[in-house]
Amino acid sequence: MTASLAPHESARLSALEQTVRDGLRDFRRTGQALSEIRDNGFYRASYESFEAYLQDRWGFTAPQAGRLIDASDVAKVLDPLGIQPKNEAQARSYRAAAKVIEELEPEQQRVIARLVEAAAPDTQPELEGEEDVPWDVPAAEVRIMASVVKKLQPDALVHHPDSGDEVPFDTLTNPERFEVIRTHVDQKTQAYREKQEAKANAPQAEKINWADWVLNTAATSLSHGQRLEITVEPDGSGAARAVARIVDGSTGEVLSAGAGAVTLKKAVLNLAAELK
């Protein structure tokens, strides 16, 4: 059932819809406008639900609008840090970092802004002849910064940046605290980068088209009377698990089996790994 809007609500809705109309290429403005329309129920004059309003007025699905609103909220948290995502997807990649940052005190957030500023030249050096070159600190590294700042509570024991003695964090001066925080961030960031590099350089797993593998294995590798089976059975928790196995057709003996999996593809790949 629809309901009428007060004059000031109608005026605000018109302004917000103009923002959406003009700003469809700007996820921040669009997300903010949609959020306000939703939160204030401005759609109710003509539509019974926000979802119906989105679909009819803008051709959006609820998940699409949700992603825009979410990205806009994240960008709002990042803006004081000097981080300006270029698009909706990039903004949403910072969601985990933004969630931690929102839990911090303003002074802690200012520390993160300093860390971001200090990291910027290392992340994307300025190009010759260019001014105000846009840069981004990777989302995972911003999350590391936020997590370190959150973890270093006043009573946390840390190593004094000059003497190396173990002291409570709140006994340090502000410059000393920042140096300790930056050291912790640098250590964790380096460990993260090394882990990512190792992952990138690791031998890639052989890619197998699981359906083709089933047919090829059955045609070329099974002996007479053997068969390759894929069974799916309930696991007792309300879900189901698939198992791929090779069976002796005359005796029913299971000759080889892969580990159970929640998808047919994974079940077959498990059998392939077992045979290999």
mmCIF file of C-alpha atoms in Angstrom:
data_model
loop_
_atom_site.group_PDB
_atom_site.id
_atom_site.type_symbol
_atom_site.label_atom_id
_atom_site.label_comp_id
_atom_site.label_asym_id
_atom_site.label_seq_id
_atom_site.Cartn_x
_atom_site.Cartn_y
_atom_site.Cartn_z
ATOM 1 C CA MET A 1 0.000 0.000 0.000
ATOM 2 C CA THR A 2 1.461 3.351 -1.034
ATOM 3 C CA ALA A 3 1.429 6.491 1.094
ATOM 4 C CA SER A 4 1.645 10.180 0.293
ATOM 5 C CA LEU A 5 4.768 12.218 0.981
ATOM 6 C CA ALA A 6 4.930 15.506 2.811
ATOM 7 C CA PRO A 7 5.884 18.477 0.602
ATOM 8 C CA HIS A 8 9.440 18.604 1.973
ATOM 9 C CA GLU A 9 9.816 14.859 1.372
ATOM 10 C CA SER A 10 8.624 15.187 -2.230
ATOM 11 C CA ALA A 11 11.093 18.020 -2.807
ATOM 12 C CA ARG A 12 13.925 15.998 -1.346
ATOM 13 C CA LEU A 13 12.987 12.939 -3.406
ATOM 14 C CA SER A 14 13.070 15.039 -6.596
ATOM 15 C CA ALA A 15 16.536 16.320 -5.705
ATOM 16 C CA LEU A 16 17.796 12.827 -4.912
ATOM 17 C CA GLU A 17 16.396 11.357 -8.114
ATOM 18 C CA GLN A 18 18.070 14.133 -10.078
ATOM 19 C CA THR A 19 21.313 13.126 -8.381
ATOM 20 C CA VAL A 20 20.804 9.502 -9.423
ATOM 21 C CA ARG A 21 19.886 10.575 -12.959
ATOM 22 C CA ASP A 22 22.910 12.847 -13.322
ATOM 23 C CA GLY A 23 25.325 10.684 -11.409
ATOM 24 C CA LEU A 24 24.873 7.172 -12.739
ATOM 25 C CA ARG A 25 28.564 7.222 -13.656
ATOM 26 C CA ASP A 26 29.480 8.400 -10.150
ATOM 27 C CA PHE A 27 28.942 5.522 -7.753
ATOM 28 C CA ARG A 28 29.422 7.740 -4.699
ATOM 29 C CA ARG A 29 26.640 10.198 -5.469
ATOM 30 C CA THR A 30 24.338 7.504 -6.798
ATOM 31 C CA GLY A 31 24.860 5.240 -3.794
ATOM 32 C CA GLN A 32 24.343 8.076 -1.327
ATOM 33 C CA ALA A 33 21.124 9.180 -3.043
ATOM 34 C CA LEU A 34 19.703 5.653 -3.175
ATOM 35 C CA SER A 35 20.611 5.119 0.463
ATOM 36 C CA GLU A 36 18.716 8.228 1.523
ATOM 37 C CA ILE A 37 15.681 7.294 -0.574
ATOM 38 C CA ARG A 38 15.660 3.845 1.015
ATOM 39 C CA ASP A 39 16.292 4.919 4.592
ATOM 40 C CA ASN A 40 13.631 7.628 4.538
ATOM 41 C CA GLY A 41 11.072 5.603 2.601
ATOM 42 C CA PHE A 42 10.747 8.302 -0.052
ATOM 43 C CA TYR A 43 9.657 5.635 -2.550
ATOM 44 C CA ARG A 44 6.423 4.991 -0.659
ATOM 45 C CA ALA A 45 4.292 7.549 -2.532
ATOM 46 C CA SER A 46 4.232 5.360 -5.645
ATOM 47 C CA TYR A 47 5.679 2.019 -4.659
ATOM 48 C CA GLU A 48 5.028 -0.514 -1.925
ATOM 49 C CA SER A 49 8.680 -1.501 -1.613
ATOM 50 C CA PHE A 50 12.148 -0.157 -2.301
ATOM 51 C CA GLU A 51 12.798 -3.151 -4.564
ATOM 52 C CA ALA A 52 9.777 -2.306 -6.734
ATOM 53 C CA TYR A 53 10.888 1.319 -6.904
ATOM 54 C CA LEU A 54 14.403 0.334 -8.001
ATOM 55 C CA GLN A 55 13.206 -1.987 -10.727
ATOM 56 C CA ASP A 56 10.542 0.292 -12.179
ATOM 57 C CA ARG A 57 12.263 3.663 -11.766
ATOM 58 C CA TRP A 58 15.861 2.791 -12.549
ATOM 59 C CA GLY A 59 15.983 -0.780 -13.825
ATOM 60 C CA PHE A 60 18.122 -1.795 -10.865
ATOM 61 C CA THR A 61 17.889 -5.022 -8.925
ATOM 62 C CA ALA A 62 18.147 -4.855 -5.155
ATOM 63 C CA PRO A 63 21.650 -6.451 -5.183
ATOM 64 C CA GLN A 64 22.849 -3.868 -7.748
ATOM 65 C CA ALA A 65 21.598 -1.008 -5.608
ATOM 66 C CA GLY A 66 23.056 -2.654 -2.515
ATOM 67 C CA ARG A 67 26.501 -2.804 -4.126
ATOM 68 C CA LEU A 68 26.322 0.892 -5.046
ATOM 69 C CA ILE A 69 25.237 1.867 -1.543
ATOM 70 C CA ASP A 70 27.897 -0.345 0.028
ATOM 71 C CA ALA A 71 30.627 1.092 -2.221
ATOM 72 C CA SER A 72 29.488 4.628 -1.438
ATOM 73 C CA ASP A 73 29.602 3.940 2.310
ATOM 74 C CA VAL A 74 33.122 2.513 2.009
ATOM 75 C CA ALA A 75 34.312 5.490 -0.050
ATOM 76 C CA LYS A 76 32.988 7.824 2.640
ATOM 77 C CA VAL A 77 35.154 6.068 5.245
ATOM 78 C CA LEU A 78 38.222 6.128 2.987
ATOM 79 C CA ASP A 79 37.961 9.758 1.894
ATOM 80 C CA PRO A 80 39.536 11.270 5.078
ATOM 81 C CA LEU A 81 42.474 8.913 4.561
ATOM 82 C CA GLY A 82 43.152 10.333 1.118
ATOM 83 C CA ILE A 83 42.071 7.144 -0.651
ATOM 84 C CA GLN A 84 39.630 7.696 -3.494
ATOM 85 C CA PRO A 85 38.510 4.508 -5.243
ATOM 86 C CA LYS A 86 38.002 4.944 -8.944
ATOM 87 C CA ASN A 87 34.951 2.732 -9.269
ATOM 88 C CA GLU A 88 32.389 0.724 -7.345
ATOM 89 C CA ALA A 89 34.291 -2.568 -7.493
ATOM 90 C CA GLN A 90 37.510 -1.001 -6.214
ATOM 91 C CA ALA A 91 35.647 0.687 -3.367
ATOM 92 C CA ARG A 92 34.043 -2.579 -2.281
ATOM 93 C CA SER A 93 37.451 -4.257 -2.201
ATOM 94 C CA TYR A 94 38.245 -1.986 0.773
ATOM 95 C CA ARG A 95 35.140 -3.114 2.679
ATOM 96 C CA ALA A 96 37.028 -5.214 5.238
ATOM 97 C CA ALA A 97 39.494 -2.395 5.912
ATOM 98 C CA ALA A 98 36.702 0.167 6.199
ATOM 99 C CA LYS A 99 34.884 -1.994 8.729
ATOM 100 C CA VAL A 100 37.922 -1.971 11.036
ATOM 101 C CA ILE A 101 38.547 1.749 10.496
ATOM 102 C CA GLU A 102 34.972 2.612 11.485
ATOM 103 C CA GLU A 103 35.568 0.959 14.868
ATOM 104 C CA LEU A 104 38.552 3.191 15.641
ATOM 105 C CA GLU A 105 38.684 6.500 17.476
ATOM 106 C CA PRO A 106 39.246 9.675 15.415
ATOM 107 C CA GLU A 107 42.843 9.938 16.627
ATOM 108 C CA GLN A 108 43.509 6.361 15.538
ATOM 109 C CA GLN A 109 41.988 7.103 12.140
ATOM 110 C CA ARG A 110 44.327 10.082 11.783
ATOM 111 C CA VAL A 111 47.258 7.743 12.429
ATOM 112 C CA ILE A 112 46.072 5.538 9.569
ATOM 113 C CA ALA A 113 45.840 8.610 7.335
ATOM 114 C CA ARG A 114 49.498 9.344 8.125
ATOM 115 C CA LEU A 115 50.448 5.743 7.367
ATOM 116 C CA VAL A 116 48.601 5.884 4.057
ATOM 117 C CA GLU A 117 50.327 9.132 3.169
ATOM 118 C CA ALA A 118 53.713 7.645 4.038
ATOM 119 C CA ALA A 119 53.007 4.544 1.941
ATOM 120 C CA ALA A 120 51.874 6.447 -1.137
ATOM 121 C CA PRO A 121 55.276 7.193 -2.736
ATOM 122 C CA ASP A 122 56.295 3.538 -2.389
ATOM 123 C CA THR A 123 53.024 2.340 -3.901
ATOM 124 C CA GLN A 124 53.009 4.511 -6.999
ATOM 125 C CA PRO A 125 55.908 6.933 -7.497
ATOM 126 C CA GLU A 126 55.089 10.212 -9.184
ATOM 127 C CA LEU A 127 55.728 10.230 -12.890
ATOM 128 C CA GLU A 128 58.087 12.802 -14.337
ATOM 129 C CA GLY A 129 56.210 15.903 -15.372
ATOM 130 C CA GLU A 130 53.021 14.805 -13.603
ATOM 131 C CA GLU A 131 51.468 16.479 -10.584
ATOM 132 C CA ASP A 132 48.896 15.006 -8.229
ATOM 133 C CA VAL A 133 49.219 11.597 -9.845
ATOM 134 C CA PRO A 134 46.413 9.412 -8.459
ATOM 135 C CA TRP A 135 47.584 6.453 -6.379
ATOM 136 C CA ASP A 136 46.094 3.758 -4.245
ATOM 137 C CA VAL A 137 47.388 1.797 -1.294
ATOM 138 C CA PRO A 138 46.165 -1.788 -1.803
ATOM 139 C CA ALA A 139 43.102 -2.695 0.224
ATOM 140 C CA ALA A 140 44.843 -5.556 2.018
ATOM 141 C CA GLU A 141 47.631 -3.244 3.179
ATOM 142 C CA VAL A 142 45.175 -0.634 4.472
ATOM 143 C CA ARG A 143 43.512 -3.401 6.436
ATOM 144 C CA ILE A 144 46.904 -4.325 7.921
ATOM 145 C CA MET A 145 47.373 -0.706 9.002
ATOM 146 C CA ALA A 146 43.932 -0.571 10.606
ATOM 147 C CA SER A 147 44.410 -3.915 12.355
ATOM 148 C CA VAL A 148 47.775 -2.895 13.812
ATOM 149 C CA VAL A 149 46.411 0.414 15.096
ATOM 150 C CA LYS A 150 43.422 -1.342 16.628
ATOM 151 C CA LYS A 151 45.587 -3.999 18.284
ATOM 152 C CA LEU A 152 48.045 -1.583 19.910
ATOM 153 C CA GLN A 153 45.959 -0.665 22.940
ATOM 154 C CA PRO A 154 47.431 1.603 25.670
ATOM 155 C CA ASP A 155 48.481 -1.338 27.870
ATOM 156 C CA ALA A 156 50.048 -3.342 25.030
ATOM 157 C CA LEU A 157 53.722 -4.148 25.583
ATOM 158 C CA VAL A 158 55.958 -2.958 22.738
ATOM 159 C CA HIS A 159 59.650 -2.430 22.132
ATOM 160 C CA HIS A 160 60.833 1.146 22.626
ATOM 161 C CA PRO A 161 61.963 2.464 19.218
ATOM 162 C CA ASP A 162 65.255 3.767 20.670
ATOM 163 C CA SER A 163 66.246 1.527 23.570
ATOM 164 C CA GLY A 164 64.509 -1.663 22.476
ATOM 165 C CA ASP A 165 63.213 -2.151 26.020
ATOM 166 C CA GLU A 166 59.750 -3.650 26.421
ATOM 167 C CA VAL A 167 57.402 -0.919 27.663
ATOM 168 C CA PRO A 168 53.650 -0.218 27.752
ATOM 169 C CA PHE A 169 52.500 1.488 24.590
ATOM 170 C CA ASP A 170 50.896 4.400 26.468
ATOM 171 C CA THR A 171 54.223 5.378 28.096
ATOM 172 C CA LEU A 172 55.619 6.446 24.730
ATOM 173 C CA THR A 173 55.425 9.923 23.243
ATOM 174 C CA ASN A 174 53.233 10.431 20.193
ATOM 175 C CA PRO A 175 56.206 10.365 17.769
ATOM 176 C CA GLU A 176 57.486 7.193 19.428
ATOM 177 C CA ARG A 177 54.046 5.578 19.206
ATOM 178 C CA PHE A 178 53.834 6.350 15.513
ATOM 179 C CA GLU A 179 57.286 4.864 14.942
ATOM 180 C CA VAL A 180 56.269 1.677 16.759
ATOM 181 C CA ILE A 181 53.039 1.452 14.763
ATOM 182 C CA ARG A 182 54.859 2.000 11.479
ATOM 183 C CA THR A 183 57.425 -0.677 12.355
ATOM 184 C CA HIS A 184 54.670 -3.191 13.083
ATOM 185 C CA VAL A 185 52.856 -2.243 9.870
ATOM 186 C CA ASP A 186 56.048 -2.535 7.810
ATOM 187 C CA GLN A 187 56.767 -5.996 9.223
ATOM 188 C CA LYS A 188 53.267 -7.311 8.593
ATOM 189 C CA THR A 189 53.088 -5.697 5.159
ATOM 190 C CA GLN A 190 56.404 -7.242 4.149
ATOM 191 C CA ALA A 191 55.242 -10.654 5.332
ATOM 192 C CA TYR A 192 52.014 -10.225 3.355
ATOM 193 C CA ARG A 193 53.871 -9.203 0.195
ATOM 194 C CA GLU A 194 56.247 -12.152 0.495
ATOM 195 C CA LYS A 195 53.329 -14.511 0.910
ATOM 196 C CA GLN A 196 51.615 -13.051 -2.161
ATOM 197 C CA GLU A 197 54.828 -13.286 -4.178
ATOM 198 C CA ALA A 198 55.317 -16.913 -3.157
ATOM 199 C CA LYS A 199 51.749 -17.657 -4.123
ATOM 200 C CA ALA A 200 52.199 -15.990 -7.509
ATOM 201 C CA ASN A 201 55.425 -17.899 -8.175
ATOM 202 C CA ALA A 202 54.120 -21.264 -7.007
ATOM 203 C CA PRO A 203 53.629 -23.896 -9.715
ATOM 204 C CA GLN A 204 50.139 -23.617 -11.076
ATOM 205 C CA ALA A 205 47.902 -26.584 -10.597
ATOM 206 C CA GLU A 206 47.129 -28.467 -13.776
ATOM 207 C CA LYS A 207 43.827 -27.339 -15.189
ATOM 208 C CA ILE A 208 41.485 -30.199 -15.955
ATOM 209 C CA ASN A 209 38.165 -30.115 -17.734
ATOM 210 C CA TRP A 210 36.480 -32.464 -15.316
ATOM 211 C CA ALA A 211 33.758 -33.666 -17.702
ATOM 212 C CA ASP A 212 36.306 -34.453 -20.427
ATOM 213 C CA TRP A 213 38.528 -36.158 -17.848
ATOM 214 C CA VAL A 214 35.671 -38.499 -16.864
ATOM 215 C CA LEU A 215 35.046 -39.567 -20.465
ATOM 216 C CA ASN A 216 38.739 -39.866 -21.370
ATOM 217 C CA THR A 217 39.543 -41.859 -18.234
ATOM 218 C CA ALA A 218 36.607 -44.199 -18.804
ATOM 219 C CA ALA A 219 37.588 -44.707 -22.453
ATOM 220 C CA THR A 220 41.339 -45.123 -22.061
ATOM 221 C CA SER A 221 42.209 -46.131 -18.508
ATOM 222 C CA LEU A 222 39.533 -48.489 -17.214
ATOM 223 C CA SER A 223 39.926 -52.227 -17.575
ATOM 224 C CA HIS A 224 37.125 -54.482 -18.795
ATOM 225 C CA GLY A 225 34.359 -54.631 -16.229
ATOM 226 C CA GLN A 226 35.443 -51.525 -14.356
ATOM 227 C CA ARG A 227 33.306 -48.402 -14.241
ATOM 228 C CA LEU A 228 33.714 -44.831 -13.091
ATOM 229 C CA GLU A 229 30.892 -43.685 -10.825
ATOM 230 C CA ILE A 230 29.886 -40.313 -9.420
ATOM 231 C CA THR A 231 27.474 -40.670 -6.529
ATOM 232 C CA VAL A 232 25.704 -37.951 -4.586
ATOM 233 C CA GLU A 233 24.363 -38.700 -1.129
ATOM 234 C CA PRO A 234 23.079 -36.645 1.825
ATOM 235 C CA ASP A 235 25.754 -36.061 4.461
ATOM 236 C CA GLY A 236 23.396 -35.990 7.414
ATOM 237 C CA SER A 237 23.533 -32.229 7.929
ATOM 238 C CA GLY A 238 20.963 -31.257 5.336
ATOM 239 C CA ALA A 239 23.571 -30.907 2.591
ATOM 240 C CA ALA A 240 24.884 -33.403 0.048
ATOM 241 C CA ARG A 241 28.343 -34.614 -0.920
ATOM 242 C CA ALA A 242 29.560 -36.060 -4.184
ATOM 243 C CA VAL A 243 32.118 -38.851 -4.493
ATOM 244 C CA ALA A 244 33.848 -40.018 -7.666
ATOM 245 C CA ARG A 245 35.238 -43.555 -7.667
ATOM 246 C CA ILE A 246 36.302 -46.439 -9.838
ATOM 247 C CA VAL A 247 34.465 -49.682 -9.123
ATOM 248 C CA ASP A 248 34.856 -53.317 -10.176
ATOM 249 C CA GLY A 249 31.598 -53.974 -11.985
ATOM 250 C CA SER A 250 31.391 -57.656 -11.091
ATOM 251 C CA THR A 251 32.283 -57.522 -7.392
ATOM 252 C CA GLY A 252 31.317 -53.957 -6.501
ATOM 253 C CA GLU A 253 34.749 -53.443 -4.954
ATOM 254 C CA VAL A 254 35.840 -49.802 -4.840
ATOM 255 C CA LEU A 255 39.239 -49.744 -6.515
ATOM 256 C CA SER A 256 39.939 -46.059 -6.032
ATOM 257 C CA ALA A 257 37.997 -43.091 -4.701
ATOM 258 C CA GLY A 258 38.522 -39.391 -4.316
ATOM 259 C CA ALA A 259 37.591 -37.407 -1.245
ATOM 260 C CA GLY A 260 34.003 -36.268 -0.964
ATOM 261 C CA ALA A 261 33.148 -32.770 -2.163
ATOM 262 C CA VAL A 262 30.227 -30.376 -2.325
ATOM 263 C CA THR A 263 30.387 -30.126 -6.138
ATOM 264 C CA LEU A 264 30.635 -32.715 -8.896
ATOM 265 C CA LYS A 265 33.652 -30.924 -10.346
ATOM 266 C CA LYS A 266 35.613 -31.042 -7.093
ATOM 267 C CA ALA A 267 34.675 -34.687 -6.550
ATOM 268 C CA VAL A 268 36.069 -35.623 -9.974
ATOM 269 C CA LEU A 269 39.223 -33.543 -9.436
ATOM 270 C CA ASN A 270 39.748 -35.313 -6.112
ATOM 271 C CA LEU A 271 39.614 -38.675 -7.895
ATOM 272 C CA ALA A 272 42.000 -37.396 -10.568
ATOM 273 C CA ALA A 273 44.463 -36.335 -7.857
ATOM 274 C CA GLU A 274 44.117 -39.730 -6.146
ATOM 275 C CA LEU A 275 44.904 -41.613 -9.362
ATOM 276 C CA LYS A 276 47.786 -39.307 -10.179
#
